[in-house]
Coordinates of C-alpha atoms and ligand atoms in Angstrom, one line a residue:
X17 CA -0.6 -10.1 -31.3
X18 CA 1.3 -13.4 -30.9
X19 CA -0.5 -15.8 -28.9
X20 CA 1.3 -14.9 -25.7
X21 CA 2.1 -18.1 -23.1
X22 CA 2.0 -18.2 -20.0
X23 CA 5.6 -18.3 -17.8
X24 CA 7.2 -21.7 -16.8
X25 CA 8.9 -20.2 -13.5
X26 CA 8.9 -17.3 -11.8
X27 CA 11.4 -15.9 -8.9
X28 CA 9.6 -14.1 -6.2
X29 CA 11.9 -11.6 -4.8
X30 CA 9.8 -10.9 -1.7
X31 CA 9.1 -12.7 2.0
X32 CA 6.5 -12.8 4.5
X33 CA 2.9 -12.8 3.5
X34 CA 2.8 -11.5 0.4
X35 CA 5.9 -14.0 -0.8
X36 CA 2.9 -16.8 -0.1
X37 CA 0.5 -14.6 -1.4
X38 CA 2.2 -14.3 -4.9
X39 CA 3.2 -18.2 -4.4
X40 CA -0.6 -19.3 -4.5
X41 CA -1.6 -17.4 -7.6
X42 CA 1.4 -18.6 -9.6
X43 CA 0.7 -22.2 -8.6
X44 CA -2.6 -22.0 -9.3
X45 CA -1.6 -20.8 -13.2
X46 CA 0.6 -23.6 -13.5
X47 CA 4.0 -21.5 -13.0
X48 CA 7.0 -23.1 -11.4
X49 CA 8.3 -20.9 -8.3
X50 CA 11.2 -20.0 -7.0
X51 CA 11.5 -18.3 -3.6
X52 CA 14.7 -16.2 -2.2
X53 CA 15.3 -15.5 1.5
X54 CA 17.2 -14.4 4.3
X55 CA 18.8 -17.0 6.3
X56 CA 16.4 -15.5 9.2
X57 CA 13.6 -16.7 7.1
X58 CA 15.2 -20.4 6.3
X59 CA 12.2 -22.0 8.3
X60 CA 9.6 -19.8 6.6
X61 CA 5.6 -21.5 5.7
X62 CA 6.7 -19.7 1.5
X63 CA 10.5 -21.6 1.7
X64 CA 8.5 -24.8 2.3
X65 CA 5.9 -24.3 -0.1
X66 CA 7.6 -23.0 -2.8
X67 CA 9.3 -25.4 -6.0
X68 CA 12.8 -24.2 -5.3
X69 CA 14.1 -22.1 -2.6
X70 CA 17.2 -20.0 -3.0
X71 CA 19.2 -19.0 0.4
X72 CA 20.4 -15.7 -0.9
X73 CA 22.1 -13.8 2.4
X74 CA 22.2 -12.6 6.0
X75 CA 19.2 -11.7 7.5
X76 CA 20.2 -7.8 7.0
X77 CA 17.5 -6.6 3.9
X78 CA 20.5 -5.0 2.3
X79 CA 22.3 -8.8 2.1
X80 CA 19.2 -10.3 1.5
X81 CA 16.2 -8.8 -0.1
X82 CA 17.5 -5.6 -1.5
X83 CA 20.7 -7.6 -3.1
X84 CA 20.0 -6.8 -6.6
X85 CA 23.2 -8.9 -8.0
X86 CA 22.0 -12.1 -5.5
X87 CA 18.4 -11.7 -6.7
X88 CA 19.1 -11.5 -10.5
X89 CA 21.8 -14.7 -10.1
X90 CA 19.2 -16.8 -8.1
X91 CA 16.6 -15.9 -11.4
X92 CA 19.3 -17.1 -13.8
X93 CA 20.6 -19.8 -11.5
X94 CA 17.0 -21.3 -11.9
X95 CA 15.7 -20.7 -15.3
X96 CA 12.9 -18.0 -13.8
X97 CA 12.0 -16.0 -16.7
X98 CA 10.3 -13.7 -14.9
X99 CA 10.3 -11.5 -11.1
X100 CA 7.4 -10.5 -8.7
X101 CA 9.0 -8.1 -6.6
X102 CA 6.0 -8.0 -4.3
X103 CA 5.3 -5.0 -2.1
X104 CA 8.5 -2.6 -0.1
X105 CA 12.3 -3.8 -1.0
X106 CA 12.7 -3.2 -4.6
X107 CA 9.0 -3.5 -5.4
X108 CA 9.2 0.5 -6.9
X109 CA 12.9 0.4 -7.7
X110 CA 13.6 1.3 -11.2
X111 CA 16.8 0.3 -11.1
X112 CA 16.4 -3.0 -10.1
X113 CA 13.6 -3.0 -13.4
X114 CA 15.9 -2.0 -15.8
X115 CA 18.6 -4.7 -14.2
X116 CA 15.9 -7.7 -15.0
X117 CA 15.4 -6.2 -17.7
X118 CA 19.1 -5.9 -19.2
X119 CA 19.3 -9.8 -18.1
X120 CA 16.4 -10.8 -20.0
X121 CA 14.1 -11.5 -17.1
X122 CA 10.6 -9.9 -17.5
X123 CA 10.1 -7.5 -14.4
X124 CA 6.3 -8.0 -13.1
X125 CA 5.2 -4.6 -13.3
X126 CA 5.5 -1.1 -15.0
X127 CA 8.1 -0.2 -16.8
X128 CA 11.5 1.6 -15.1
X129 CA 10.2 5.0 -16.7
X130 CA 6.9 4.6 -15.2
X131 CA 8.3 3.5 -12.0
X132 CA 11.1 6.7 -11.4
X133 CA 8.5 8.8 -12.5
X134 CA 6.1 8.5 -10.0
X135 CA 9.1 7.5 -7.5
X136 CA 9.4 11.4 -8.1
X137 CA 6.7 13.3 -6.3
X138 CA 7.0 16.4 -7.9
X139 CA 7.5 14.7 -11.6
X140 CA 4.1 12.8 -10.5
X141 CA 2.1 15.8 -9.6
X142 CA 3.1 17.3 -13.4
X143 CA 2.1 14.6 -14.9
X144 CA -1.2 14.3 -12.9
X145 CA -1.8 18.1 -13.9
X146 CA -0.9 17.5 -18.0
X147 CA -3.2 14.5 -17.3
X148 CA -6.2 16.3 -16.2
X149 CA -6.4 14.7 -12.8
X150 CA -7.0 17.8 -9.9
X151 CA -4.0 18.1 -7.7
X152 CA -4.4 20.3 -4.8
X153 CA -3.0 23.8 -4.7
X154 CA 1.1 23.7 -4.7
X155 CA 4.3 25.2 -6.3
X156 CA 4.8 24.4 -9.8
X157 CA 7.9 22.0 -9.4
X158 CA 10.9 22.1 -6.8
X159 CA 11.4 25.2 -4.9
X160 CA 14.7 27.0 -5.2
X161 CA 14.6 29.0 -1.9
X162 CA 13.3 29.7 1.4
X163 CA 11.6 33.1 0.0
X164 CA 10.7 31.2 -3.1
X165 CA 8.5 29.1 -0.7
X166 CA 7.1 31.9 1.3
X167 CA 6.1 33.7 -1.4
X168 CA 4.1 30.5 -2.3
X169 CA 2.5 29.8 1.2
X170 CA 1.6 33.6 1.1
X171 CA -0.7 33.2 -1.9
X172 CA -1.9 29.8 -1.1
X173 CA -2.2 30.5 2.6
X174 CA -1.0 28.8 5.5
X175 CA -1.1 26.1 7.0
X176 CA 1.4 24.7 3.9
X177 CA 2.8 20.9 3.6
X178 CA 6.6 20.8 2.7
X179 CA 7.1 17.0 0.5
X180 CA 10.3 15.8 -0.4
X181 CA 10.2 15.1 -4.3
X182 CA 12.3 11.9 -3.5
X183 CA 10.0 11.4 -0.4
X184 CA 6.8 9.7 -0.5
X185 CA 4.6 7.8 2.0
X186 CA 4.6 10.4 4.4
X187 CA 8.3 10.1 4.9
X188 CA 9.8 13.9 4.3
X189 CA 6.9 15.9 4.7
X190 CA 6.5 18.9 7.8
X191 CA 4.2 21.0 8.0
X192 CA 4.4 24.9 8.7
X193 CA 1.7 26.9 9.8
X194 CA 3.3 30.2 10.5
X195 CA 5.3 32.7 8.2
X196 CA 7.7 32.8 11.3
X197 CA 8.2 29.2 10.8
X198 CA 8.9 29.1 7.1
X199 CA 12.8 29.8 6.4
X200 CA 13.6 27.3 9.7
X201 CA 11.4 24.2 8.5
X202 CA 12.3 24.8 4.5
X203 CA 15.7 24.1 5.8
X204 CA 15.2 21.6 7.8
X205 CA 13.0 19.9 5.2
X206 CA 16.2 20.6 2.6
X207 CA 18.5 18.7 5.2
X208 CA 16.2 15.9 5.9
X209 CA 15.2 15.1 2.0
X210 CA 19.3 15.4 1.2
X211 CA 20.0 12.7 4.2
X212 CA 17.1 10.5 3.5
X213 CA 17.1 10.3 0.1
X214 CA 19.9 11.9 -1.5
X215 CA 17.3 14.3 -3.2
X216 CA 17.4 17.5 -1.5
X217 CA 14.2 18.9 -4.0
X218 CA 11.1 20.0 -2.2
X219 CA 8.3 21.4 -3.2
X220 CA 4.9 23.0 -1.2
X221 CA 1.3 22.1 -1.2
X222 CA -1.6 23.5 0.8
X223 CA -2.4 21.9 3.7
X224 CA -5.7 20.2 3.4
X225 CA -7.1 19.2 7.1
X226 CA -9.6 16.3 7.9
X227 CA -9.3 15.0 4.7
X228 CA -10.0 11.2 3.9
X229 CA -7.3 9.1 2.3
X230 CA -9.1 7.5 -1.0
X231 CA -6.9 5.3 -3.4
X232 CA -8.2 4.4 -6.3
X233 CA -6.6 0.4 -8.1
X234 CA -5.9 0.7 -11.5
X235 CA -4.5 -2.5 -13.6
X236 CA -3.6 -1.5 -17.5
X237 CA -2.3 -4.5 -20.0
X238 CA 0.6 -4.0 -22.8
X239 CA -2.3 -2.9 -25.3
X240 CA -3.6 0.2 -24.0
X241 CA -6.8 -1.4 -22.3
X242 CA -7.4 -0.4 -18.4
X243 CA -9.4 -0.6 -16.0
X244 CA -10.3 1.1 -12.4
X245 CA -11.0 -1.7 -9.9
X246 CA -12.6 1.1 -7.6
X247 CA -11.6 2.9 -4.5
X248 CA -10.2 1.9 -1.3
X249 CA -10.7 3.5 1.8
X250 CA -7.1 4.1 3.8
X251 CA -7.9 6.7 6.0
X252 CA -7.3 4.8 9.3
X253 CA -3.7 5.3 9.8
X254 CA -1.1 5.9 12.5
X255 CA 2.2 8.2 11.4
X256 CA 1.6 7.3 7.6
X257 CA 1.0 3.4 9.0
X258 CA -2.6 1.9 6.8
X259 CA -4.1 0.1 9.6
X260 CA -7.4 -0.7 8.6
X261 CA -8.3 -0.4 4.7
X262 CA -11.9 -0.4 3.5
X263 CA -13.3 -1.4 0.1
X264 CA -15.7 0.7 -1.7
X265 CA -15.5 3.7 0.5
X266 CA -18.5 4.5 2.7
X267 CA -18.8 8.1 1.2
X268 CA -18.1 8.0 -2.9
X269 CA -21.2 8.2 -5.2
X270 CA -20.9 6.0 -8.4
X271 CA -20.4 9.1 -10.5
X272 CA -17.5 10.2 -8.1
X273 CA -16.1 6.7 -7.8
X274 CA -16.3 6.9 -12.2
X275 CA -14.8 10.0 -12.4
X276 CA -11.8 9.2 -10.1
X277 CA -11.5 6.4 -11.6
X278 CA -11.5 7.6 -15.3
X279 CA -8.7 10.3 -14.2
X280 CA -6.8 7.5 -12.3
X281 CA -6.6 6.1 -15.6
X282 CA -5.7 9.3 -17.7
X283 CA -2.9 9.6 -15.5
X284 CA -1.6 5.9 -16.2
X285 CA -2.0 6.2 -19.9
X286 CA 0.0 9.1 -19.5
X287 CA 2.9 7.6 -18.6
X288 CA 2.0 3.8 -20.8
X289 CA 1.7 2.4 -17.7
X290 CA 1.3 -1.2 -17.7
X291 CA 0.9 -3.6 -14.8
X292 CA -1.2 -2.6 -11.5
X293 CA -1.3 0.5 -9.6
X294 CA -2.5 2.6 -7.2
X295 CA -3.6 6.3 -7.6
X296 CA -3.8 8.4 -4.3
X297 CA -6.0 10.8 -3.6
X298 CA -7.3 13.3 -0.8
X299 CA -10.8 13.4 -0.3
X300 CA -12.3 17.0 1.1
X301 CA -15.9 16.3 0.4
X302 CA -18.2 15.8 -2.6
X303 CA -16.3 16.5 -6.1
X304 CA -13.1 17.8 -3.6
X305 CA -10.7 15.1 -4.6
X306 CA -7.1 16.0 -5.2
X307 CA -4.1 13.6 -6.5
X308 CA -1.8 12.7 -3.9
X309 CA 0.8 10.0 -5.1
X310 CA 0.7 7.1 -7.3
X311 CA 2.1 3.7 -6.1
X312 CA 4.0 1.5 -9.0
X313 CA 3.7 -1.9 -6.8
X314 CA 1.0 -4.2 -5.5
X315 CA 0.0 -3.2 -2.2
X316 CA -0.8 -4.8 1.1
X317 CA -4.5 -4.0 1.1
X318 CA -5.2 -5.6 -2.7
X319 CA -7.4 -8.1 -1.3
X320 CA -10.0 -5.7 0.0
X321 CA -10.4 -5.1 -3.9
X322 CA -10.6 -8.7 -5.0
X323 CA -12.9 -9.2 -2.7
X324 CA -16.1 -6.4 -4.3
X325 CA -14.0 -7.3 -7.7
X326 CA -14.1 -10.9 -7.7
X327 CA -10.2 -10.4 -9.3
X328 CA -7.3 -12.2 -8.0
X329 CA -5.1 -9.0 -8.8
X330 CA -1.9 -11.1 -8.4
X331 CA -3.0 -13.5 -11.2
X332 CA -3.9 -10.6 -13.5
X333 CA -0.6 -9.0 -12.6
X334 CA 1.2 -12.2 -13.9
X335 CA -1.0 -12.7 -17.0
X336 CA -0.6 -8.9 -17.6
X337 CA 3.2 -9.5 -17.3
X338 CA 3.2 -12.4 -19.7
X339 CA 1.3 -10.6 -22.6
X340 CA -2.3 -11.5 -21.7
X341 CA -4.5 -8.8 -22.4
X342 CA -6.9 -7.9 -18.7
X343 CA -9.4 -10.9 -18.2
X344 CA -11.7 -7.8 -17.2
X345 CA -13.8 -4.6 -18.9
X346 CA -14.7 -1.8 -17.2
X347 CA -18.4 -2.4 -18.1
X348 CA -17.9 -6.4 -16.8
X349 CA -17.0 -4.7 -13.4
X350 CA -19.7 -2.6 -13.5
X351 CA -20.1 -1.2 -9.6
X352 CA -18.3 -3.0 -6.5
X353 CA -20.3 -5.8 -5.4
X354 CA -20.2 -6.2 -1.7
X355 CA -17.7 -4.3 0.9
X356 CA -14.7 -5.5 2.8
X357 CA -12.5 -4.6 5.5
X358 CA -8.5 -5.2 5.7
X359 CA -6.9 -5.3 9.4
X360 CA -3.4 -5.4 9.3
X361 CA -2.0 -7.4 12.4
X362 CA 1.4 -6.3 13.2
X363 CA 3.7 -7.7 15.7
X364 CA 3.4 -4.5 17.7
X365 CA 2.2 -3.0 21.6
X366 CA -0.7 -0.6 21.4
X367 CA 0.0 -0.7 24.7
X368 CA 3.3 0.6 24.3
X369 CA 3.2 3.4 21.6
X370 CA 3.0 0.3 19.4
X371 CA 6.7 -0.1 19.6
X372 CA 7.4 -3.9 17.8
X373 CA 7.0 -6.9 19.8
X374 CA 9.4 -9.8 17.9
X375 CA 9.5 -13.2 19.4
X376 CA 8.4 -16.6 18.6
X377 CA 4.7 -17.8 18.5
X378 CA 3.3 -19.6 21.1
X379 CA -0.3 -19.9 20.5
X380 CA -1.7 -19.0 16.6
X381 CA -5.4 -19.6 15.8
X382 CA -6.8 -17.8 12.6
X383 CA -10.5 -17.3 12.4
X384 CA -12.2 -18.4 9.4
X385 CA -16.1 -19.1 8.4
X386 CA -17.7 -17.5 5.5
X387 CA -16.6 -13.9 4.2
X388 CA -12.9 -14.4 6.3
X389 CA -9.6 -14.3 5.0
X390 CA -6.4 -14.5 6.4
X391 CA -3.1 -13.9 4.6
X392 CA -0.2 -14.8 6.5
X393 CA 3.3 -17.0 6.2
X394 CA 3.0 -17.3 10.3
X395 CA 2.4 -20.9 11.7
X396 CA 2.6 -21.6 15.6
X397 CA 6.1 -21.8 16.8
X398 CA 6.9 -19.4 14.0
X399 CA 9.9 -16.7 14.5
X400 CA 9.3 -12.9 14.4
X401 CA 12.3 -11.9 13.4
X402 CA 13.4 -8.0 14.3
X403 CA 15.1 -7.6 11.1
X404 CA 11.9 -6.3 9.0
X405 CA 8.3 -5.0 8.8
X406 CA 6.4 -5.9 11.4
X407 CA 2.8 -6.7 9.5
X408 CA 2.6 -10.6 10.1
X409 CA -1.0 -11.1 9.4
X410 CA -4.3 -9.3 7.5
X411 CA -7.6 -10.7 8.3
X412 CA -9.8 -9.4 5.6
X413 CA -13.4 -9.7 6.1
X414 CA -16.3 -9.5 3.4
X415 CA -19.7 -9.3 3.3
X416 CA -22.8 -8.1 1.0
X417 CA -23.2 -4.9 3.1
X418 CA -20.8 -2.6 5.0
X419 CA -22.5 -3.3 8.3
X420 CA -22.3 -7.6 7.4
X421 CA -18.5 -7.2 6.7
X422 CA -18.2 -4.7 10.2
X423 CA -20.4 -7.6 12.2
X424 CA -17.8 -10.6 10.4
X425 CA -14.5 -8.1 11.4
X426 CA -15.7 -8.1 14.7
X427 CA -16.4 -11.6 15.1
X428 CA -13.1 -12.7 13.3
X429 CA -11.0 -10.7 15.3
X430 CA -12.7 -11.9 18.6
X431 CA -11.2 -15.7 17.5
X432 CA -7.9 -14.3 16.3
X433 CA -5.3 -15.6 18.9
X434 CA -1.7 -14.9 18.7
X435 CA 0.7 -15.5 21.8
X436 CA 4.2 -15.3 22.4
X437 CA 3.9 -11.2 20.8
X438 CA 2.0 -8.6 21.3
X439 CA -0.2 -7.9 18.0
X440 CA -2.4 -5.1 16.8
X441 CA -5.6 -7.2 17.4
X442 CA -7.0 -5.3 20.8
X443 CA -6.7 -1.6 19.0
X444 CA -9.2 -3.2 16.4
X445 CA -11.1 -4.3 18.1
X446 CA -11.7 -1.4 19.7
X447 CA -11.5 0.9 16.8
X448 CA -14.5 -0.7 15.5
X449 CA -16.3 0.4 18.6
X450 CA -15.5 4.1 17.4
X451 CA -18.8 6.0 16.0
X452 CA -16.7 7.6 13.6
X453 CA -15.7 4.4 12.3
X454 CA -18.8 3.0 12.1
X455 CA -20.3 6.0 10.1
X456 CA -17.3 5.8 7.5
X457 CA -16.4 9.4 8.6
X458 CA -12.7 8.5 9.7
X459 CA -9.8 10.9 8.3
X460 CA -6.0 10.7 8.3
X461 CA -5.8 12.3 11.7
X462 CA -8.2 10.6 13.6
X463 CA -6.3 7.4 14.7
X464 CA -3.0 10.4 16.1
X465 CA -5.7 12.6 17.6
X466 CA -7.9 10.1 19.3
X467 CA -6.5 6.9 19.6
X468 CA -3.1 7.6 21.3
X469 CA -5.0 8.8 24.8
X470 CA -7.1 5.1 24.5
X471 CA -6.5 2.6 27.6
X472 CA -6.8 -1.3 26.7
X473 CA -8.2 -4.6 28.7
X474 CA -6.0 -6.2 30.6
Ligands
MV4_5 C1 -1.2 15.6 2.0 C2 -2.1 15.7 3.1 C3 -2.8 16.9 3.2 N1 -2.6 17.9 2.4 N2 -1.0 16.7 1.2 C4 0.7 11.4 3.3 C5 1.6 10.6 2.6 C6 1.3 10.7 1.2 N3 0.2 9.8 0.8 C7 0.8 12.1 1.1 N4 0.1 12.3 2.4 C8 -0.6 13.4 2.6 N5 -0.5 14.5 1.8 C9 -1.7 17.8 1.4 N6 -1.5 18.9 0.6 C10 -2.3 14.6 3.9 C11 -1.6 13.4 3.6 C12 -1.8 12.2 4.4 C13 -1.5 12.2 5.8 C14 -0.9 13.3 6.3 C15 -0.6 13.3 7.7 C16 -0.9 12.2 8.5 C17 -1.5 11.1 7.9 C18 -1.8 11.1 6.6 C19 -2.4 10.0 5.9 C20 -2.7 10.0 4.6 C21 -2.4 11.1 3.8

C-alpha cells in the first residue's frame, strides 16, 4: 500500500447542518473546503465558515444542489480533489459517482455499483439473501402480474407490503390486507412506482406489525477491513419521518447486536463496499430480525453513534476516502459505551399536522452543558427558506446510562428556544413523557397511532 495522503481541498456538495457538519471534520484534518450553494443560502453560518464558497444557482434544488454539471465545474474550478455529498440530493446517486469519478474527483463514498445496487430494493434484498442476512418472507424478485402477486400473498398470508424496487424510505410502499384488495392496489402501486420513479418493478413482502426499526452503521476501508459501529434505534417516526434516533437500542443483547452486526457486514463485503453505511433492519423480537434496506450515504442520526463509539464518522469517511485504512477494530470497539438520543428539530407545527413553518428566526438559544450537542447552520436572524427539508437543528444528548441521556434530553430541550417558526421541540418533549418511550418499547407505528390525537400547551 502506498502511503496514502491526506486531501488538500474538498467540495462539499451539500447545505444546512450537515454542510457544517462535514466542514468541521475536514478543517480539523487540515483539508481546504469549498462550499456550494443556492443563492437562498448566500447568508448561510457553512458559506461563512467555509475556505471558498461557490454560488452555484437559484434556490430551486434542481438549479442548485442536484446540478451535477455546476457541482463538478465548481470542484474543478477550485482544485477540490475530492466530494462529500452529504446526506439527500445526490448523496446515493450513482450517476453523479461515476460523473466525479470520470472527472477525476474521488467521490466520498461507495462505489456507483454499490450505490445503484442497493438504490434497487429488490437487487438489495438478493443480495442480502446470497449474503446470508435473514430477509423477511417476500417474492423472489419483481412481480410480473397482479395474479403473480396473489398467488404470493396467498402462501405468505395477508396482510402483504407492496415496495417499489426503485422506491425506498417508505416512499412507494401500500399495504393490502384483503385478497379483494389485491389486483386494485398492485395497480395502483404499478402506476405510482412508474410516476415516481420511472421504475414501474414491484415486488411483495409480508407485512410484519409492531415491529421496531433497528439500523445497524457499518464503515468498511478500500482493504477489505470493516467494522459494525452498532445499532441505532429509529423506531420513532411519523409517515417514514426519523424523529427521535436512539443509540444502542434499549432491547438488543450483545450476541444479537454481534450477530446483526456480523451479517450487516457480510452484506457489505458482498457488494466491496467501501465507505460508511447503514444496514436496515426490522426487529420482531429476540433473534426475529429481518433486512429491510441499506442506505449508501451518511445519515442524519450518525452522531448518536459517535457519541457510544467515540468516532467522528465524518473524519473516518474522509480518511477512508483518501486511502487510510479504518482508525478502528472491531475488538477496539468492543460494546457501545454509554447511550444517546438524537431529536431532530424541524421547522414544522405539531400543532398543525406538522405542516412546515418557514420564516426567519427571531429568538435562537441552543442548550449546551455536559453530554449536549447541537448540530445546526441556524444563527438568530437566520432565514428558513421554503425551498428544502425542513430539519434545521438535532440536539443529541449523551450520557453513561439510558435513563442519564433521557434526564439530559429533557433538560436540553426545556432550554432549547427558537422563535419566529414553529419547531418540533413541544412533541419531544412530550414524547418523552410517553411510558412506551421510556421503556424502549416504541415501534414504527406508535408515533401515527398515538401521537396524532395528542393536544399541546399553549
Ligand atoms: C417493512 C415494514 C414491515 N414489514 N417491510 C419503511 C421504509 C423502509 N425502511 C422499509 N420500511 C418498512 N418495511 C415489511 N415487510 C415496516 C417498515 C417501516 C415502516 C412502515 C410503515 C410506517 C413506518 C415505518 C417505519 C420504519 C419501517
Amino acid at each position: 500500500m502506498d502511503t496514502p495522503k491526506l486531501f488538500d481541498k474538498i467540495l462539499i456538495a451539500n447545505r444546512g447542518e450537515v454542510a457544517l457538519r462535514i466542514l468541521r471534520s475536514a478543517r480539523e484534518l487540515g483539508i481546504a473546503t469549498v462550499v456550494v450553494y443556492s443563492q437562498a443560502d448566500a447568508g448561510s453560518l457553512t458559506v461563512q465558515l467555509a475556505d471558498e464558497a461557490v454560488c452555484i444557482g437559484p434556490a430551486p434544488s434542481t438549479q442548485s444542489y442536484l446540478a451535477q454539471g455546476a457541482i463538478i465545474a465548481a470542484a474543478l474550478g477550485t482544485g477540490a480533489q475530492a466530494i462529500h455529498p452529504g446526506y439527500g440530493f445526490l448523496a446515493e446517486n450513482a450517476e453523479f459517482a461515476d460523473l466525479c469519478a470520470s472527472e477525476g474527483i474521488k467521490f466520498i463514498g461507495p462505489s456507483a455499483s454499490a450505490i445503484a445496487t442497493m438504490g434497487n430494493k429488490s437487487a438489495a434484498r438478493l443480495a442480502a439473501v446470497e449474503a446470508g442476512v435473514p430477509v423477511v418472507p417476500g417474492s423472489e424478485g419483481a412481480l410480473q402480474s397482479a395474479e403473480d402477486a396473489e398467488r404470493f400473498a396467498e402462501s405468505a398470508g395477508y396482510p402483504v407490503l407492496i415496495k417499489a424496487s426503485a422506491g425506498g424510505g417508505g416512499k412507494g410502499m401500500r399495504e393490502v390486507r384483503r385478497p379483494e384488495d389485491m389486483a386494485s392496489q398492485f395497480a395502483a402501486a404499478k402506476a405510482e412506482a412508474a410516476a415516481a420513479f420511472g421504475d414501474d418493478t414491484v415486488y411483495l413482502e409480508k407485512l410484519l406489525e409492531h415491529a421496531k426499526h433497528i439500523e445497524f452503521q457499518i464503515i468498511c476501508d478500500a482493504y477489505g477491513n470493516g467494522v459494525s459501529l452498532f445499532e441505532r434505534d429509529c423506531s420513532t417516526q411519523r409517515r417514514h419521518q426519523k424523529l427521535i434516533e436512539e443509540a444502542p437500542s434499549a432491547v438488543l443483547t450483545p450476541a444479537e447486536r454481534d450477530e446483526m452486526g456480523q451479517a450487516g457486514l457480510r452484506l457489505a463485503a458482498a457488494v466491496n463496499y467501501e465507505g460508511a453505511g447503514t444496514v436496515e433492519f426490522l426487529y420482531a423480537g429476540p433473534g426475529k430480525y429481518y433486512f429491510m434496506e441499506m442506505n449508501t450515504r451518511v445519515q442524519v442520526e450518525h452522531p448518536v453513534t459517535e457519541a457510544i463509539c467515540g468516532l467522528d464518522i465524518v473524519a473516518e469517511q474522509i480518511r477512508v476516502a483518501a486511502g487510510f485504512p479504518l482508525s478502528v477494530t472491531q475488538e477496539e470497539l468492543g460494546q457501545p459505551s454509554g447511550h444517546a438520543f438524537e431529536f431532530r428539530i424541524n421547522a414544522e407545527d405539531p400543532r398543525a399536522d406538522f405542516r412546515p413553518s418557514p420564516g426567519t428566526i427571531t429568538r435562537f438559544v441552543v442548550p449546551g452543558g455536559y453530554g449536549v450537542r447541537v448540530d445546526t447552520a441556524l444563527t438568530q436572524g437566520a432565514q428558513i427558506p421554503p425551498y428544502y427539508d425542513s430539519m434545521v437543528a438535532k440536539l443529541i444528548a449523551f450520557g453513561a446510562t439510558r435513563e442519564e441521556a433521557l434526564c439530559r434530553g429533557r433538560r436540553a430541550l426545556s432550554e432549547f428556544i427558537i422563535e419566529g417558526v414553529e419547531t418540533t421541540i413541544p412533541f419531544h418533549k412530550k414524547m418523552l413523557e410517553q411510558q412506551a418511550f421510556i421503556d424502549g418499547t416504541m415501534t414504527t407505528d406508535y408515533v401515527e397511532h398515538e401521537a396524532e390525537k395528542w393536544s399541546y400547551d399553549a
